[in-house]
mmCIF file of C-alpha atoms in Angstrom:
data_model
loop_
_atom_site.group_PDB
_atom_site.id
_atom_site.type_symbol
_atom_site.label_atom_id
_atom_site.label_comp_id
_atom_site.label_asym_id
_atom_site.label_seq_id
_atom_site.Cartn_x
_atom_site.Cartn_y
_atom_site.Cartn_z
ATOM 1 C CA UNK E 20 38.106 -90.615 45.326
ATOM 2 C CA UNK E 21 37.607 -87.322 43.372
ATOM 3 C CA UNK E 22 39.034 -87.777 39.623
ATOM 4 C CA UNK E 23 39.146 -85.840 36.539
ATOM 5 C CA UNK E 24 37.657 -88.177 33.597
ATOM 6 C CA UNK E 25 36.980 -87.939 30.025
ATOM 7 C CA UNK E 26 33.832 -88.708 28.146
ATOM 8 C CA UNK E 27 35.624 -89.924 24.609
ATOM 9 C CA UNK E 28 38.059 -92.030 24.817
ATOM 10 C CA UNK E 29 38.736 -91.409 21.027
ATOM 11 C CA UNK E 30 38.005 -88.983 18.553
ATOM 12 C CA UNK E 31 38.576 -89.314 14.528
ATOM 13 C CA UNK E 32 38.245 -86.093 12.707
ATOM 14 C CA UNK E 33 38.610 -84.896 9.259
ATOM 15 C CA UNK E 34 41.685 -82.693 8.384
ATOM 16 C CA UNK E 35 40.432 -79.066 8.512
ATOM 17 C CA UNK E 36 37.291 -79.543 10.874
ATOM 18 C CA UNK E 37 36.620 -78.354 13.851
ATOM 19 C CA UNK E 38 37.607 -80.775 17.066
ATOM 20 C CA UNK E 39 35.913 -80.633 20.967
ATOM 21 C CA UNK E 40 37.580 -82.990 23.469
ATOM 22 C CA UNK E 41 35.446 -82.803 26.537
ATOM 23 C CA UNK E 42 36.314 -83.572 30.456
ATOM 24 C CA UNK E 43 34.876 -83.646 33.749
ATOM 25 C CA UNK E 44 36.553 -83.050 36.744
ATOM 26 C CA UNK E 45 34.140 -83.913 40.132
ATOM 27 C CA UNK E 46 36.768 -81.888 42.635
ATOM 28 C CA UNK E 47 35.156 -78.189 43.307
ATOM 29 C CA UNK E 48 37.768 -76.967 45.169
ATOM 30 C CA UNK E 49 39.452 -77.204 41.938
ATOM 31 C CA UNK E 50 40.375 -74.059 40.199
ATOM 32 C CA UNK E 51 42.950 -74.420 37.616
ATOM 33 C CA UNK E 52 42.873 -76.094 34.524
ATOM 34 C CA UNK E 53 45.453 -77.037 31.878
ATOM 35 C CA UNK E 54 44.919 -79.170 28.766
ATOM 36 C CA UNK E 55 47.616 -81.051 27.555
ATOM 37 C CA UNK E 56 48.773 -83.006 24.161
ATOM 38 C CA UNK E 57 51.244 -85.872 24.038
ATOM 39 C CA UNK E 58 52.620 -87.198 21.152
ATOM 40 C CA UNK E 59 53.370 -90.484 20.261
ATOM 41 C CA UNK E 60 56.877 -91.107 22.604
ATOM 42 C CA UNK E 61 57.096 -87.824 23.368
ATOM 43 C CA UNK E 62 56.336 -85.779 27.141
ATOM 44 C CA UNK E 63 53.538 -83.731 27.194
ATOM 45 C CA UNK E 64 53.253 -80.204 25.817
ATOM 46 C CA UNK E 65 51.263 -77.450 27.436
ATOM 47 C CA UNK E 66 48.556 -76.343 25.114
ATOM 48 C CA UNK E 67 46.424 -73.643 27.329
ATOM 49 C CA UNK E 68 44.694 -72.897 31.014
ATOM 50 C CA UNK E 69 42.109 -71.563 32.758
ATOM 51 C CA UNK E 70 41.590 -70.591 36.100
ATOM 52 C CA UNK E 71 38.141 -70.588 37.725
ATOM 53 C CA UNK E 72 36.958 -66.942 37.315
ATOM 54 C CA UNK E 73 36.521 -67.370 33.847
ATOM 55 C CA UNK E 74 34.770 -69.705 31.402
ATOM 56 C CA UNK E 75 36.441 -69.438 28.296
ATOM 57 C CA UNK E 76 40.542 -68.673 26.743
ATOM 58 C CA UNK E 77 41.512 -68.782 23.340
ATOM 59 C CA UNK E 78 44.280 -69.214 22.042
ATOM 60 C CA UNK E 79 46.156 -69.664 19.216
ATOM 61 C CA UNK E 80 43.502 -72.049 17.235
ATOM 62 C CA UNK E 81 42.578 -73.404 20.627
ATOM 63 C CA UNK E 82 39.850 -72.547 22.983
ATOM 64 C CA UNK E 83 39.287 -73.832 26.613
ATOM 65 C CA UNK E 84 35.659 -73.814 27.646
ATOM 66 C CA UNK E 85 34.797 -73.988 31.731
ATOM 67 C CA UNK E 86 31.294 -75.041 32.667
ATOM 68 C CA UNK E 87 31.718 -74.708 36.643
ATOM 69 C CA UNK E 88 28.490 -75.478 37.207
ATOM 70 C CA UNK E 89 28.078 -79.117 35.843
ATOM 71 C CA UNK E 90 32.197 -79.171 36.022
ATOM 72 C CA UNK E 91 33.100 -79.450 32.804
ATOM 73 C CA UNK E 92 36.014 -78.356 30.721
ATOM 74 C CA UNK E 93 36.384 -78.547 26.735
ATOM 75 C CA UNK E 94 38.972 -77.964 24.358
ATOM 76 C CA UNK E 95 38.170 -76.695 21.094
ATOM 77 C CA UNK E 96 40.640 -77.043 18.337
ATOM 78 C CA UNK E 97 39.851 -75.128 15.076
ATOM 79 C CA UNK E 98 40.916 -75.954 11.393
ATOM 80 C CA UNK E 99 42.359 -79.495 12.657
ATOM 81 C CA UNK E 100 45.674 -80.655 11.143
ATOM 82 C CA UNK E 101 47.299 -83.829 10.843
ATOM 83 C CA UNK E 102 49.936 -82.222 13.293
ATOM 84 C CA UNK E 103 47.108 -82.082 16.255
ATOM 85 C CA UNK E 104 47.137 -86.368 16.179
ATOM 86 C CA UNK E 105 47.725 -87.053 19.457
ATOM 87 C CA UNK E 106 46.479 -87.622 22.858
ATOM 88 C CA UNK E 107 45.231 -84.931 24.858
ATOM 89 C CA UNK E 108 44.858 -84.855 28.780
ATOM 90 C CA UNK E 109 43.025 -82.451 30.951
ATOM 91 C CA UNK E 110 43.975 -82.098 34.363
ATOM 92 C CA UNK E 111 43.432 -79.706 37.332
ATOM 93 C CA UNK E 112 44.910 -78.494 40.779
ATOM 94 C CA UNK E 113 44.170 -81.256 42.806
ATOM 95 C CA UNK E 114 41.646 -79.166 45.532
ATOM 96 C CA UNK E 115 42.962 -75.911 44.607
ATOM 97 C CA UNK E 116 46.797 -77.541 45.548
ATOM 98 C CA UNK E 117 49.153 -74.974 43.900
ATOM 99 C CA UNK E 118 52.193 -77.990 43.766
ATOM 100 C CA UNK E 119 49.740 -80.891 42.619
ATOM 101 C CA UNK E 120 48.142 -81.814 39.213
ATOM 102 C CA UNK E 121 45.289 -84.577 38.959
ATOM 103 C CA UNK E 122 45.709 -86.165 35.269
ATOM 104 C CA UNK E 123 42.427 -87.187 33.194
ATOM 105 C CA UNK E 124 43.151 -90.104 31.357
ATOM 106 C CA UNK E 125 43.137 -88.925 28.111
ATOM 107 C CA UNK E 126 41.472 -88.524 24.027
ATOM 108 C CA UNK E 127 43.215 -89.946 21.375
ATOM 109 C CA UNK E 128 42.840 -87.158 18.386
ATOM 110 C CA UNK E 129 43.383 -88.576 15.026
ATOM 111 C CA UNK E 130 43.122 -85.978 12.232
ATOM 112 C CA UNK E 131 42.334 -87.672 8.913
ATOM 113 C CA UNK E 132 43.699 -86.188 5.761
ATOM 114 C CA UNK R 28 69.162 -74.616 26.724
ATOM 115 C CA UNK R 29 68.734 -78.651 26.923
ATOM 116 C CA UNK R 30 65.229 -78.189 28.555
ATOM 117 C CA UNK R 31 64.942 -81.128 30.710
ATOM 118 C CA UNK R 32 67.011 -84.109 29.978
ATOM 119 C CA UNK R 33 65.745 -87.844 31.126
ATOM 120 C CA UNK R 34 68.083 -90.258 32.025
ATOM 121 C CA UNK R 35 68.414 -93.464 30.544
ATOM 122 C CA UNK R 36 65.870 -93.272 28.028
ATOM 123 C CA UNK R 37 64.738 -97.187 28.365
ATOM 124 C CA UNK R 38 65.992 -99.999 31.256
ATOM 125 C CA UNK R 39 65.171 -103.525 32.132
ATOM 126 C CA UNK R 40 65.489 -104.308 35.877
ATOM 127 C CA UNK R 41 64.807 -107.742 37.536
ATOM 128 C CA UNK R 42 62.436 -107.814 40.711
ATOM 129 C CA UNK R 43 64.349 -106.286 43.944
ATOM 130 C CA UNK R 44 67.050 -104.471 42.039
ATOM 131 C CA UNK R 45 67.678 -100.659 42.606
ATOM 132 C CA UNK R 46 68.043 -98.062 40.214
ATOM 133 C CA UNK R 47 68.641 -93.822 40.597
ATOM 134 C CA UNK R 48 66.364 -92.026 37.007
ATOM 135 C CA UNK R 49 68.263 -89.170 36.140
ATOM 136 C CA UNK R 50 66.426 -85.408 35.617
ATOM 137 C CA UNK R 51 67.854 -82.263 34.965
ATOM 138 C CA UNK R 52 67.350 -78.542 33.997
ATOM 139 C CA UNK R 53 69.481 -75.846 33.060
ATOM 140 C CA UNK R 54 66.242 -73.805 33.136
ATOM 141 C CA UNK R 55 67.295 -72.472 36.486
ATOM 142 C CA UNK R 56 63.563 -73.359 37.380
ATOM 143 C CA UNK R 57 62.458 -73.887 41.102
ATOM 144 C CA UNK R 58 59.467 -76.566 40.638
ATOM 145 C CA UNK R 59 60.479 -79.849 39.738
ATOM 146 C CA UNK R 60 57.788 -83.015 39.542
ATOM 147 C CA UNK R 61 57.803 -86.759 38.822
ATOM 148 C CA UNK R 62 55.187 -88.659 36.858
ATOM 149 C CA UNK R 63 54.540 -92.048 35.904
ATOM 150 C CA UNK R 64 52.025 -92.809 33.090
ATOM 151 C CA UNK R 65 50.714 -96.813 32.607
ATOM 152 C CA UNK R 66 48.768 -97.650 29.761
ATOM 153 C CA UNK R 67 45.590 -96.227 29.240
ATOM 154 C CA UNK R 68 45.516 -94.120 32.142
ATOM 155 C CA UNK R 69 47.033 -90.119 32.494
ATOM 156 C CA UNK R 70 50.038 -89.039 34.514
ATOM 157 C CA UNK R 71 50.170 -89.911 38.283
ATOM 158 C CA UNK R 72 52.029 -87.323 40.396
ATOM 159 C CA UNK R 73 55.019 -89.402 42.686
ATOM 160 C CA UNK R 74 56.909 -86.825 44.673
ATOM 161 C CA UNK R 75 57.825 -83.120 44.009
ATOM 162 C CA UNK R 76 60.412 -79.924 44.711
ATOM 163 C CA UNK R 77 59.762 -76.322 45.273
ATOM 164 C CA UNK R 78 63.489 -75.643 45.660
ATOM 165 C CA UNK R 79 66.806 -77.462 46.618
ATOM 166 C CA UNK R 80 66.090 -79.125 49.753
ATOM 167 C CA UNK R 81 62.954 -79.435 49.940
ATOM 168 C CA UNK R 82 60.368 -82.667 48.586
ATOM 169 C CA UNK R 83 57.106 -83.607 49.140
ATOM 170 C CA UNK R 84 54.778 -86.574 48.008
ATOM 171 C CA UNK R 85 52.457 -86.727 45.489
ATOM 172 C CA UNK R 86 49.660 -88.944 44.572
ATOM 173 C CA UNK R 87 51.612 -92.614 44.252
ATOM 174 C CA UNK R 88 55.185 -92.119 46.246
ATOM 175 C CA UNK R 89 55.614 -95.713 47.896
ATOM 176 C CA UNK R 90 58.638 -97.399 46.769
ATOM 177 C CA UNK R 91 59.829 -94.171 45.516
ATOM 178 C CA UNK R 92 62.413 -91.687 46.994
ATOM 179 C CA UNK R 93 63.219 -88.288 45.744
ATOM 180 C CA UNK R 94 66.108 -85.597 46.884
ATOM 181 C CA UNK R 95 67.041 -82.285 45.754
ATOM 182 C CA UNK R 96 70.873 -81.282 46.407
ATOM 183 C CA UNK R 97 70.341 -79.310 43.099
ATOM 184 C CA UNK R 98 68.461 -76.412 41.343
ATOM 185 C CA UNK R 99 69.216 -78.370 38.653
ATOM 186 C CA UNK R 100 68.791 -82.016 39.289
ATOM 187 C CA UNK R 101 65.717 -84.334 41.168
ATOM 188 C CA UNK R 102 66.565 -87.834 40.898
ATOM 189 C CA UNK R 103 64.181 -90.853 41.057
ATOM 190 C CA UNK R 104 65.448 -93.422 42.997
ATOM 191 C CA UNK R 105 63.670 -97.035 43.695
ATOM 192 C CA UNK R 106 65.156 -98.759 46.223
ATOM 193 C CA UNK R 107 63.943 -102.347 45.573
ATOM 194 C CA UNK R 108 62.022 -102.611 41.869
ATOM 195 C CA UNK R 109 58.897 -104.296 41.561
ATOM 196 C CA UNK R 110 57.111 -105.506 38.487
ATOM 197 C CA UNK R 111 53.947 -103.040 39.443
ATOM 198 C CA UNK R 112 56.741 -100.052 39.273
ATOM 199 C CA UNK R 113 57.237 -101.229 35.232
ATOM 200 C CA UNK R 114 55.613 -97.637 33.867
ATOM 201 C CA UNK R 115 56.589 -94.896 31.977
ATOM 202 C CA UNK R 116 58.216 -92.522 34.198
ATOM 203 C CA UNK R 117 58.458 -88.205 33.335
ATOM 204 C CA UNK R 118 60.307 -85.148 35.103
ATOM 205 C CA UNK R 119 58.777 -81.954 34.431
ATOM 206 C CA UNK R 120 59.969 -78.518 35.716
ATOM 207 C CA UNK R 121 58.459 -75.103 35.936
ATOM 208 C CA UNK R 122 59.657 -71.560 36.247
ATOM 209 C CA UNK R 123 56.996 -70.654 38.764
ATOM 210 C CA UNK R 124 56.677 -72.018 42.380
ATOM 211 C CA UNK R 125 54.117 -74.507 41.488
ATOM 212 C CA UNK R 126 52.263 -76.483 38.445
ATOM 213 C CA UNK R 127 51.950 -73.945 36.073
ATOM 214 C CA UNK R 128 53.545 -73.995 32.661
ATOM 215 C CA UNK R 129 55.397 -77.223 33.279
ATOM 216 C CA UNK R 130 57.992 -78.424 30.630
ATOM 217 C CA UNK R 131 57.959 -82.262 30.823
ATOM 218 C CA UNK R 132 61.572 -84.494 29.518
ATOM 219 C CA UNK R 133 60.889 -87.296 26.859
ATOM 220 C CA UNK R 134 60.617 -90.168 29.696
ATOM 221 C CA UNK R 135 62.381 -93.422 30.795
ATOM 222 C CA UNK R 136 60.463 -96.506 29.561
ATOM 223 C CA UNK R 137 61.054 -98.775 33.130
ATOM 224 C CA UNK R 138 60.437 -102.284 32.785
ATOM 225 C CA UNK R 139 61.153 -104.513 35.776
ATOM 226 C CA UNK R 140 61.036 -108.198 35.447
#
C-alpha cells in the first residue's frame, strides 16, 4: 500500500548547525503536509504545514520544503538547539482525506552540545 | 484550559480483558482522533469524530470501538484485549473539521499480557 517513509532513520547534529530531515510520501492524491516532533514521553507537537500549491513555508526557525514532483518533503531546522532532540514525523492527508493522517515513521534528532 | 487529558496514563491487562481509555477536551473542538504508536513505527489512525454522534474508522480499527455522546469526550474502548493491542495509544483533537492543527494528550502506555 501507499506509505509515507523516511530516508534517515537518525540524525546527530552539532548544537547551532543547520538540520534537514527528509521524507517521501508515494500517495499523489496527497496534498497536505504536516511535520511533527515528539519528545521523549510526550504526544506530538505540531511544528508546520504545507499544502500542495506551494513548495516551501517558513516558519519560526523552521522551513518545510515540497518537491511534488519526485514527492518529497523536508524540514529544515536552523541554528539547532539541544531543545529540538527529538523525533520528528512527517505525515500527509491520506489521498487528499480531509479526516485522515498517514504517519511516516519517524527521525530521531539529537542536537549535540 | 486542560488541553486534552489521557486517561490512565499506564495499565496492565491480561489477554481477553476489557478496558474503556479515557479522552477529553475542554477545547470545545469538533475533531477528535485516536492513535496508536508501536515501536519504531509512526502513529496509526484507529477511529475518528467530526462531532458528537458521529465516528468513523481509520487505518487499524479492529478490536477497537469508539462513541461520541460528548463534544468533549471520545472514549477508546477494547472489548476483549489482545497482546498485539499492547501499544502506545494517543487522542488528539482539533478546532477545525478535520486534521489540521491537531493537539495530541500525553498517551496511555497499554500493555496486555
Amino acid at each position: 500500500g501507499e506509505s509515507v517513509g523516511l530516508h534517515l532513520p537518525t540524525l546527530s547534529v552539532q548544537e547551532g548547525d543547520n538540520s534537514i530531515i527528509n521524507c517521501a510520501y508515494s500517495n499523489s492524491a496527497s496534498d497536505y503536509f504536516i511535520w511533527y516532533k515528539q519528545e521523549s514521553g510526550k504526544g506530538p507537537q505540531f511544528i508546520i504545514d504545507i499544502r500542495s500549491n506551494m513548495d516551501k513555508r517558513q516558519g519560526q526557525r523552521v522551513t518545510v520544503l515540497l518537491n511534488k514532483t519526485v514527492k518529497h518533503l523536508s524540514l529544515q531546522i536552523a541554528a539547532t538547539q539541544p531543545g529540538d532532540s527529538a523525533v520528528y514525523f512527517c505525515a500527509e492527508n491520506s489521498g487528499g482525506s480531509n479526516y485522515k493522517l498517514t504517519f511516516g515513521k519517524g527521525t530521531l534528532l539529537t542536537v549535540n552540545p | 484550559n486542560a488541553g486534552v487529558t489521557q486517561t490512565p496514563k499506564f495499565q496492565v491487562l491480561k489477554t481477553g480483558q476489557s478496558m474503556t481509555l479515557q479522552c477529553a477536551q475542554d477545547m470545545n473542538h469538533e475533531y477528535m482522533s485516536w492513535y496508536r504508536q508501536d515501536p519504531g513505527m509512526g502513529l496509526r489512525l484507529i477511529h475518528y469524530s467530526v462531532g458528537a454522534g458521529i465516528t468513523d474508522q481509520g487505518e487499524v480499527p479492529n478490536g477497537y470501538n469508539v462513541s461520541r455522546s460528548t463534544t468533549e469526550d471520545f472514549p477508546l474502548r477494547l472489548l476483549s484485549a489482545a497482546p498485539s493491542q499492547t501499544s502506545v495509544y494517543f487522542c488528539a483533537s482539533s478546532y477545525s473539521r478535520g486534521i489540521e492543527t491537531q493537539y495530541f494528550g500525553p498517551g496511555t502506555r497499554l500493555l496486555v499480557l
